[in-house]
Amino acid sequence: MPDTTTPNYHWPPMADRRVIGKSHSRLDGIQKASGAAKYNSDIKPAGMLFGAILTCPHAHARVTSIDTSEAEKIPGVTAVRVIMGPGKEVQWGGAEVASVSATSEEAANDAVKAIKVEYEELPFLVREDDISKAGNRAKAAGEQVTGDPDKAFQEAAYTHEGDYGIPVITHCCLESHGNVVAWEGDKLSLWPSTQNVSGIGGDLGRAINVSAANIHVHQDHIGGGFGSKFPADLWGVEAAELSKQSGGKPVKIFLDRKTELLIAGNRPSAFGHIKVAADKDGKITAWESKTWSTGGLAGGGLSADLFPYVYRKVPNRRINHTAISTNTGSARAWRAPNHEQVSYLTCSAIEDLAAKMKMDPLEVFLKNADLTMREEAYTSQLKKAAELADWKKNWHQRGDSGSGAVKRGLGIGVGTWGGAGHASQCQATIHPDGSVEVELGSQDLGTGTRTIIAMVAAETLGLPVSAINVKIGDSTYPPSGASGGSTTVGGVSSSTRKATVNALDKLFAAVAPSLGTTPDKLEAVDRRIVVKGDTSKSLTWEAACRKLGTNKISESGENNPRTAPREGLNTGGVAGVQIADVSVDTETGLVKMNRLIAVHDCGLIINPKTAESQIFGACIMSVCSALFEERVADQQIGRVLNPDMEFYKLAGIMDIGEIIVHLDISPENDKRGVIGLGEPPAIPGDAAIGNAVANAIGVRVPQLPLTADRVLAALASKGGNA
Amino acid sequence: MSEIDSKVPNKPPKTKSDFSRRGFLKGVGISGGVLSTGVLETEAEAEPTAKVDGPGAVPITLNINGKMHKLEVEPRVTLCDALRNRLEITAAKRVCDRGTCGACTVIINGKAVYSCTTLAIDAQGKRIETLEGFSTPAHPHALTKAFLDHDAEQCGYCTPGFVVAAKAFLDHNPNPTEADLKTGLGGNLCRCGTYMGIRKAVMQAAKEMKSAKVAKGTAHA
């Protein structure tokens, strides 16, 4: 007998789904592509003032004096605040020193320039690529040894040693970090650019001693975050204080591009000397890595515990990592923190070992799949990716790429990620007129969250997606987690499923008597409430809802990460394999992307259309970081030289080649439930592209990005052409 | 935020690293004539009667989407800032603020232009089209619909610039190949990585705009 006390929240069987699993265009797509979508950097509440921040030009300095008197005299200026007074030490270029608000942006900028600051410059370190120059700024994390690496290296048939590097890159969100803040009495309105609608109010409140209950957060759209937009930040505090000093008028502070690139988030670097060994059959037997990285002043940077990446079960390992403290803006979470760097260093070393053994790297990755935590997944994905790349036909021994100047090559990268659902609450309301609202304090980063929530509600209630009124982006809605770690889709889909199942059960209970049956015999299909197995007995959705009289149904649903694993709506843990196909001009050093093939297991896919977009986007981000992106700092003057978009390069529409996505949709994957997809496909691309270039030109270009000068230098180092 | 911008009009930058083309342009305040650092000096000499405005606010009239807007701006104010800060026309986004990323693209006299490197006073007497002028949620342009169909948008912050640039591109190249469009839209950047969708969307819109034109022509005949 079915359990009637616990509602059945399970996802409907694949074959029975009418909405989930079918591609649906994003709900806010027309708004965005017609310019009608209002971001918080677009809004202008009545009386809004413009804020601006004075930043420090030095990498490390002590403020000796600061004079704001001239700034205060500028017409239109309403408030000037000193952040770093005399005696305060500024630890990186771009750090906030003072802030102003004014009636026009021009006046605010003039006021910032009129503030006179004297600094005593202090010693600094802004580069970490050469660890020998790091001195006492380097902090070793201590050695981790497993098995007997010395013996294993001694006994190995093949050993490869190599140096690899991946620089700091910056998030470069197109909508810069910032917010508009206004006071009304003791209450505060905050219009941020955030991945954390439910949490950012509390974060700001702690900083300015205001209860979170008195802070109202609104955000319809966010122009990019990628992991860098969780906290309220100093610009939140400054906007709130400037507003208070200006009679509560709204104050807008959004960082200018230069400051955005200097202080609003970056991905830590990773450099290292890797040694890897195999037996005569190509089985990996030993691993040794000496790596270093910087995440800014705090050092940090990299989780070396992840070495060797994916191939975790290499029996003999020695791992050393050194964190280097630099006078540069702090690292922030970046779409798959640690994983791209660790994947790049690991997969590069494995392909170089394969080249030394004169073995096909595909065979080496396959042969060692038992060293991963998911042997079957990696085996099938490697085979699928190889099939899509036509590996057998297109792969050749390293450097064996013909006599022409343009060389083609293929390379492999692998990745893994968690991605289960975060804590999320949803309130679903069915009104007597048949309208439906679902409310969550979540946010749509452009991943399609809004659309997914509507699809889940529509699936449950037997309604079209257009009948669901999705309300997100407001802190008065039930709390939902910050969007990080690829946990949003799992969280919001599960809470929405539960809330709508609960609401529907209430509706069934209300209408069952009039259909002469019991609630458990009812189902919601095609805008009707139908008696199961007897389609002659039904009510239209509207007629059913009218039975509610004047009482709406409002039910909640919650995803709790602790209980979610046994409920089965969402889960974590994915594998991914990518193969890059590049052509390299050995005369100019230019690398051209031909194809990037991405194979990922993604659990239950709610919206294939936006899921595919996530993978496209992640692959393009990998092209950006593999070929173009690098924060360049000058140790002579202590400055970052390219905090802009001319010299901090991103890929354009012509630079990406073709991207071939294989969403591994299968009953077996589907039954795992929903798994986040933001992070996983961003991981393997750097490694795959680096390996493809090595395969093409016959020599490793050790450091990303693979710019023309580095490619030519690598070619020169092996004495001429490939 | 802006310690490198020169604050006094025409004051030479202190050092090479302090030089900002935008600060320079913003500080000059000459109306009329095309401003670019390369020709500025010769133009100024060739036009001794050129009217010098500023540095205070000056009244200007802008023809935006067929409507005349009267406003007062300092000569250093860019068209992008005039649109966004003064007129609350916000489809064009300020991103790089230095003529690199294309998020602020508008159409001036039929040509795609970065509004962040165009001075508002310089846009007087010209036809300025923003995305709001040719596409609305109630009446979306073929490009807007194609961007939706092919999911050519994620966070959406670069999207208006891409749609405007694509419109200007298709107005001049109604029969593009995919290779043409990769070059034609090379002046815009996306961070989320929506290029795959954009390629398909622009090709679809090109077809639809062409057949709409043919249908219109037939109706008139």
mmCIF file with all atom_site columns, N, CA and C in Angstrom, chain A residues 150-174:
data_model
loop_
_atom_site.group_PDB
_atom_site.id
_atom_site.type_symbol
_atom_site.label_atom_id
_atom_site.label_alt_id
_atom_site.label_comp_id
_atom_site.label_asym_id
_atom_site.label_entity_id
_atom_site.label_seq_id
_atom_site.pdbx_PDB_ins_code
_atom_site.Cartn_x
_atom_site.Cartn_y
_atom_site.Cartn_z
_atom_site.occupancy
_atom_site.B_iso_or_equiv
_atom_site.pdbx_formal_charge
_atom_site.auth_seq_id
_atom_site.auth_comp_id
_atom_site.auth_asym_id
_atom_site.auth_atom_id
_atom_site.pdbx_PDB_model_num
ATOM 1  N N  . ASP A 1 150 ? 60.230 7.483  -3.154  1.00 0.00 ? 150 ASP A N  1
ATOM 2  C CA . ASP A 1 150 ? 61.634 7.356  -3.565  1.00 0.00 ? 150 ASP A CA 1
ATOM 3  C C  . ASP A 1 150 ? 61.890 6.003  -4.229  1.00 0.00 ? 150 ASP A C  1
ATOM 4  N N  . LYS A 1 151 ? 61.401 4.970  -3.580  1.00 0.00 ? 151 LYS A N  1
ATOM 5  C CA . LYS A 1 151 ? 61.570 3.625  -4.110  1.00 0.00 ? 151 LYS A CA 1
ATOM 6  C C  . LYS A 1 151 ? 60.835 3.486  -5.444  1.00 0.00 ? 151 LYS A C  1
ATOM 7  N N  . ALA A 1 152 ? 59.646 4.027  -5.494  1.00 0.00 ? 152 ALA A N  1
ATOM 8  C CA . ALA A 1 152 ? 58.832 3.900  -6.713  1.00 0.00 ? 152 ALA A CA 1
ATOM 9  C C  . ALA A 1 152 ? 59.510 4.608  -7.887  1.00 0.00 ? 152 ALA A C  1
ATOM 10 N N  . PHE A 1 153 ? 60.085 5.781  -7.640  1.00 0.00 ? 153 PHE A N  1
ATOM 11 C CA . PHE A 1 153 ? 60.785 6.481  -8.737  1.00 0.00 ? 153 PHE A CA 1
ATOM 12 C C  . PHE A 1 153 ? 62.018 5.689  -9.165  1.00 0.00 ? 153 PHE A C  1
ATOM 13 N N  . GLN A 1 154 ? 62.694 5.079  -8.188  1.00 0.00 ? 154 GLN A N  1
ATOM 14 C CA . GLN A 1 154 ? 63.879 4.280  -8.513  1.00 0.00 ? 154 GLN A CA 1
ATOM 15 C C  . GLN A 1 154 ? 63.538 3.091  -9.412  1.00 0.00 ? 154 GLN A C  1
ATOM 16 N N  . GLU A 1 155 ? 62.400 2.495  -9.116  1.00 0.00 ? 155 GLU A N  1
ATOM 17 C CA . GLU A 1 155 ? 62.028 1.272  -9.821  1.00 0.00 ? 155 GLU A CA 1
ATOM 18 C C  . GLU A 1 155 ? 61.261 1.529  -11.104 1.00 0.00 ? 155 GLU A C  1
ATOM 19 N N  . ALA A 1 156 ? 60.905 2.782  -11.354 1.00 0.00 ? 156 ALA A N  1
ATOM 20 C CA . ALA A 1 156 ? 60.031 3.081  -12.485 1.00 0.00 ? 156 ALA A CA 1
ATOM 21 C C  . ALA A 1 156 ? 60.727 2.830  -13.818 1.00 0.00 ? 156 ALA A C  1
ATOM 22 N N  . ALA A 1 157 ? 59.958 2.412  -14.801 1.00 0.00 ? 157 ALA A N  1
ATOM 23 C CA . ALA A 1 157 ? 60.498 2.252  -16.153 1.00 0.00 ? 157 ALA A CA 1
ATOM 24 C C  . ALA A 1 157 ? 60.633 3.609  -16.834 1.00 0.00 ? 157 ALA A C  1
ATOM 25 N N  . TYR A 1 158 ? 59.698 4.515  -16.542 1.00 0.00 ? 158 TYR A N  1
ATOM 26 C CA . TYR A 1 158 ? 59.740 5.851  -17.145 1.00 0.00 ? 158 TYR A CA 1
ATOM 27 C C  . TYR A 1 158 ? 59.498 6.904  -16.066 1.00 0.00 ? 158 TYR A C  1
ATOM 28 N N  . THR A 1 159 ? 60.267 7.964  -16.127 1.00 0.00 ? 159 THR A N  1
ATOM 29 C CA . THR A 1 159 ? 60.020 9.103  -15.234 1.00 0.00 ? 159 THR A CA 1
ATOM 30 C C  . THR A 1 159 ? 60.045 10.372 -16.065 1.00 0.00 ? 159 THR A C  1
ATOM 31 N N  . HIS A 1 160 ? 59.074 11.227 -15.819 1.00 0.00 ? 160 HIS A N  1
ATOM 32 C CA . HIS A 1 160 ? 59.077 12.544 -16.471 1.00 0.00 ? 160 HIS A CA 1
ATOM 33 C C  . HIS A 1 160 ? 59.123 13.608 -15.399 1.00 0.00 ? 160 HIS A C  1
ATOM 34 N N  . GLU A 1 161 ? 59.914 14.660 -15.664 1.00 0.00 ? 161 GLU A N  1
ATOM 35 C CA . GLU A 1 161 ? 59.922 15.826 -14.777 1.00 0.00 ? 161 GLU A CA 1
ATOM 36 C C  . GLU A 1 161 ? 59.671 17.060 -15.604 1.00 0.00 ? 161 GLU A C  1
ATOM 37 N N  . GLY A 1 162 ? 58.838 17.949 -15.116 1.00 0.00 ? 162 GLY A N  1
ATOM 38 C CA . GLY A 1 162 ? 58.577 19.167 -15.883 1.00 0.00 ? 162 GLY A CA 1
ATOM 39 C C  . GLY A 1 162 ? 58.097 20.305 -15.015 1.00 0.00 ? 162 GLY A C  1
ATOM 40 N N  . ASP A 1 163 ? 58.216 21.534 -15.566 1.00 0.00 ? 163 ASP A N  1
ATOM 41 C CA . ASP A 1 163 ? 57.744 22.737 -14.880 1.00 0.00 ? 163 ASP A CA 1
ATOM 42 C C  . ASP A 1 163 ? 56.531 23.278 -15.608 1.00 0.00 ? 163 ASP A C  1
ATOM 43 N N  . TYR A 1 164 ? 55.563 23.709 -14.830 1.00 0.00 ? 164 TYR A N  1
ATOM 44 C CA . TYR A 1 164 ? 54.322 24.215 -15.410 1.00 0.00 ? 164 TYR A CA 1
ATOM 45 C C  . TYR A 1 164 ? 53.874 25.441 -14.625 1.00 0.00 ? 164 TYR A C  1
ATOM 46 N N  . GLY A 1 165 ? 53.114 26.302 -15.300 1.00 0.00 ? 165 GLY A N  1
ATOM 47 C CA . GLY A 1 165 ? 52.628 27.498 -14.594 1.00 0.00 ? 165 GLY A CA 1
ATOM 48 C C  . GLY A 1 165 ? 51.347 28.029 -15.184 1.00 0.00 ? 165 GLY A C  1
ATOM 49 N N  . ILE A 1 166 ? 50.567 28.590 -14.305 1.00 0.00 ? 166 ILE A N  1
ATOM 50 C CA . ILE A 1 166 ? 49.296 29.181 -14.708 1.00 0.00 ? 166 ILE A CA 1
ATOM 51 C C  . ILE A 1 166 ? 49.154 30.470 -13.876 1.00 0.00 ? 166 ILE A C  1
ATOM 52 N N  . PRO A 1 167 ? 49.025 31.602 -14.534 1.00 0.00 ? 167 PRO A N  1
ATOM 53 C CA . PRO A 1 167 ? 49.114 32.862 -13.788 1.00 0.00 ? 167 PRO A CA 1
ATOM 54 C C  . PRO A 1 167 ? 47.803 33.230 -13.086 1.00 0.00 ? 167 PRO A C  1
ATOM 55 N N  . VAL A 1 168 ? 47.893 34.284 -12.293 1.00 0.00 ? 168 VAL A N  1
ATOM 56 C CA . VAL A 1 168 ? 46.663 34.860 -11.725 1.00 0.00 ? 168 VAL A CA 1
ATOM 57 C C  . VAL A 1 168 ? 45.830 35.423 -12.874 1.00 0.00 ? 168 VAL A C  1
ATOM 58 N N  . ILE A 1 169 ? 44.558 35.117 -12.865 1.00 0.00 ? 169 ILE A N  1
ATOM 59 C CA . ILE A 1 169 ? 43.649 35.751 -13.820 1.00 0.00 ? 169 ILE A CA 1
ATOM 60 C C  . ILE A 1 169 ? 42.502 36.392 -13.036 1.00 0.00 ? 169 ILE A C  1
ATOM 61 N N  . THR A 1 170 ? 41.847 37.354 -13.645 1.00 0.00 ? 170 THR A N  1
ATOM 62 C CA . THR A 1 170 ? 40.838 38.099 -12.890 1.00 0.00 ? 170 THR A CA 1
ATOM 63 C C  . THR A 1 170 ? 39.433 37.792 -13.408 1.00 0.00 ? 170 THR A C  1
ATOM 64 N N  . HIS A 1 171 ? 38.453 37.918 -12.511 1.00 0.00 ? 171 HIS A N  1
ATOM 65 C CA . HIS A 1 171 ? 37.083 37.583 -12.892 1.00 0.00 ? 171 HIS A CA 1
ATOM 66 C C  . HIS A 1 171 ? 36.572 38.494 -14.008 1.00 0.00 ? 171 HIS A C  1
ATOM 67 N N  . CYS A 1 172 ? 36.926 39.766 -13.918 1.00 0.00 ? 172 CYS A N  1
ATOM 68 C CA . CYS A 1 172 ? 36.537 40.730 -14.948 1.00 0.00 ? 172 CYS A CA 1
ATOM 69 C C  . CYS A 1 172 ? 35.032 40.638 -15.271 1.00 0.00 ? 172 CYS A C  1
ATOM 70 N N  . CYS A 1 173 ? 34.209 40.675 -14.223 1.00 0.00 ? 173 CYS A N  1
ATOM 71 C CA . CYS A 1 173 ? 32.755 40.669 -14.445 1.00 0.00 ? 173 CYS A CA 1
ATOM 72 C C  . CYS A 1 173 ? 32.389 41.894 -15.275 1.00 0.00 ? 173 CYS A C  1
ATOM 73 N N  . LEU A 1 174 ? 31.498 41.707 -16.244 1.00 0.00 ? 174 LEU A N  1
ATOM 74 C CA . LEU A 1 174 ? 31.170 42.868 -17.079 1.00 0.00 ? 174 LEU A CA 1
ATOM 75 C C  . LEU A 1 174 ? 30.414 43.928 -16.280 1.00 0.00 ? 174 LEU A C  1
#
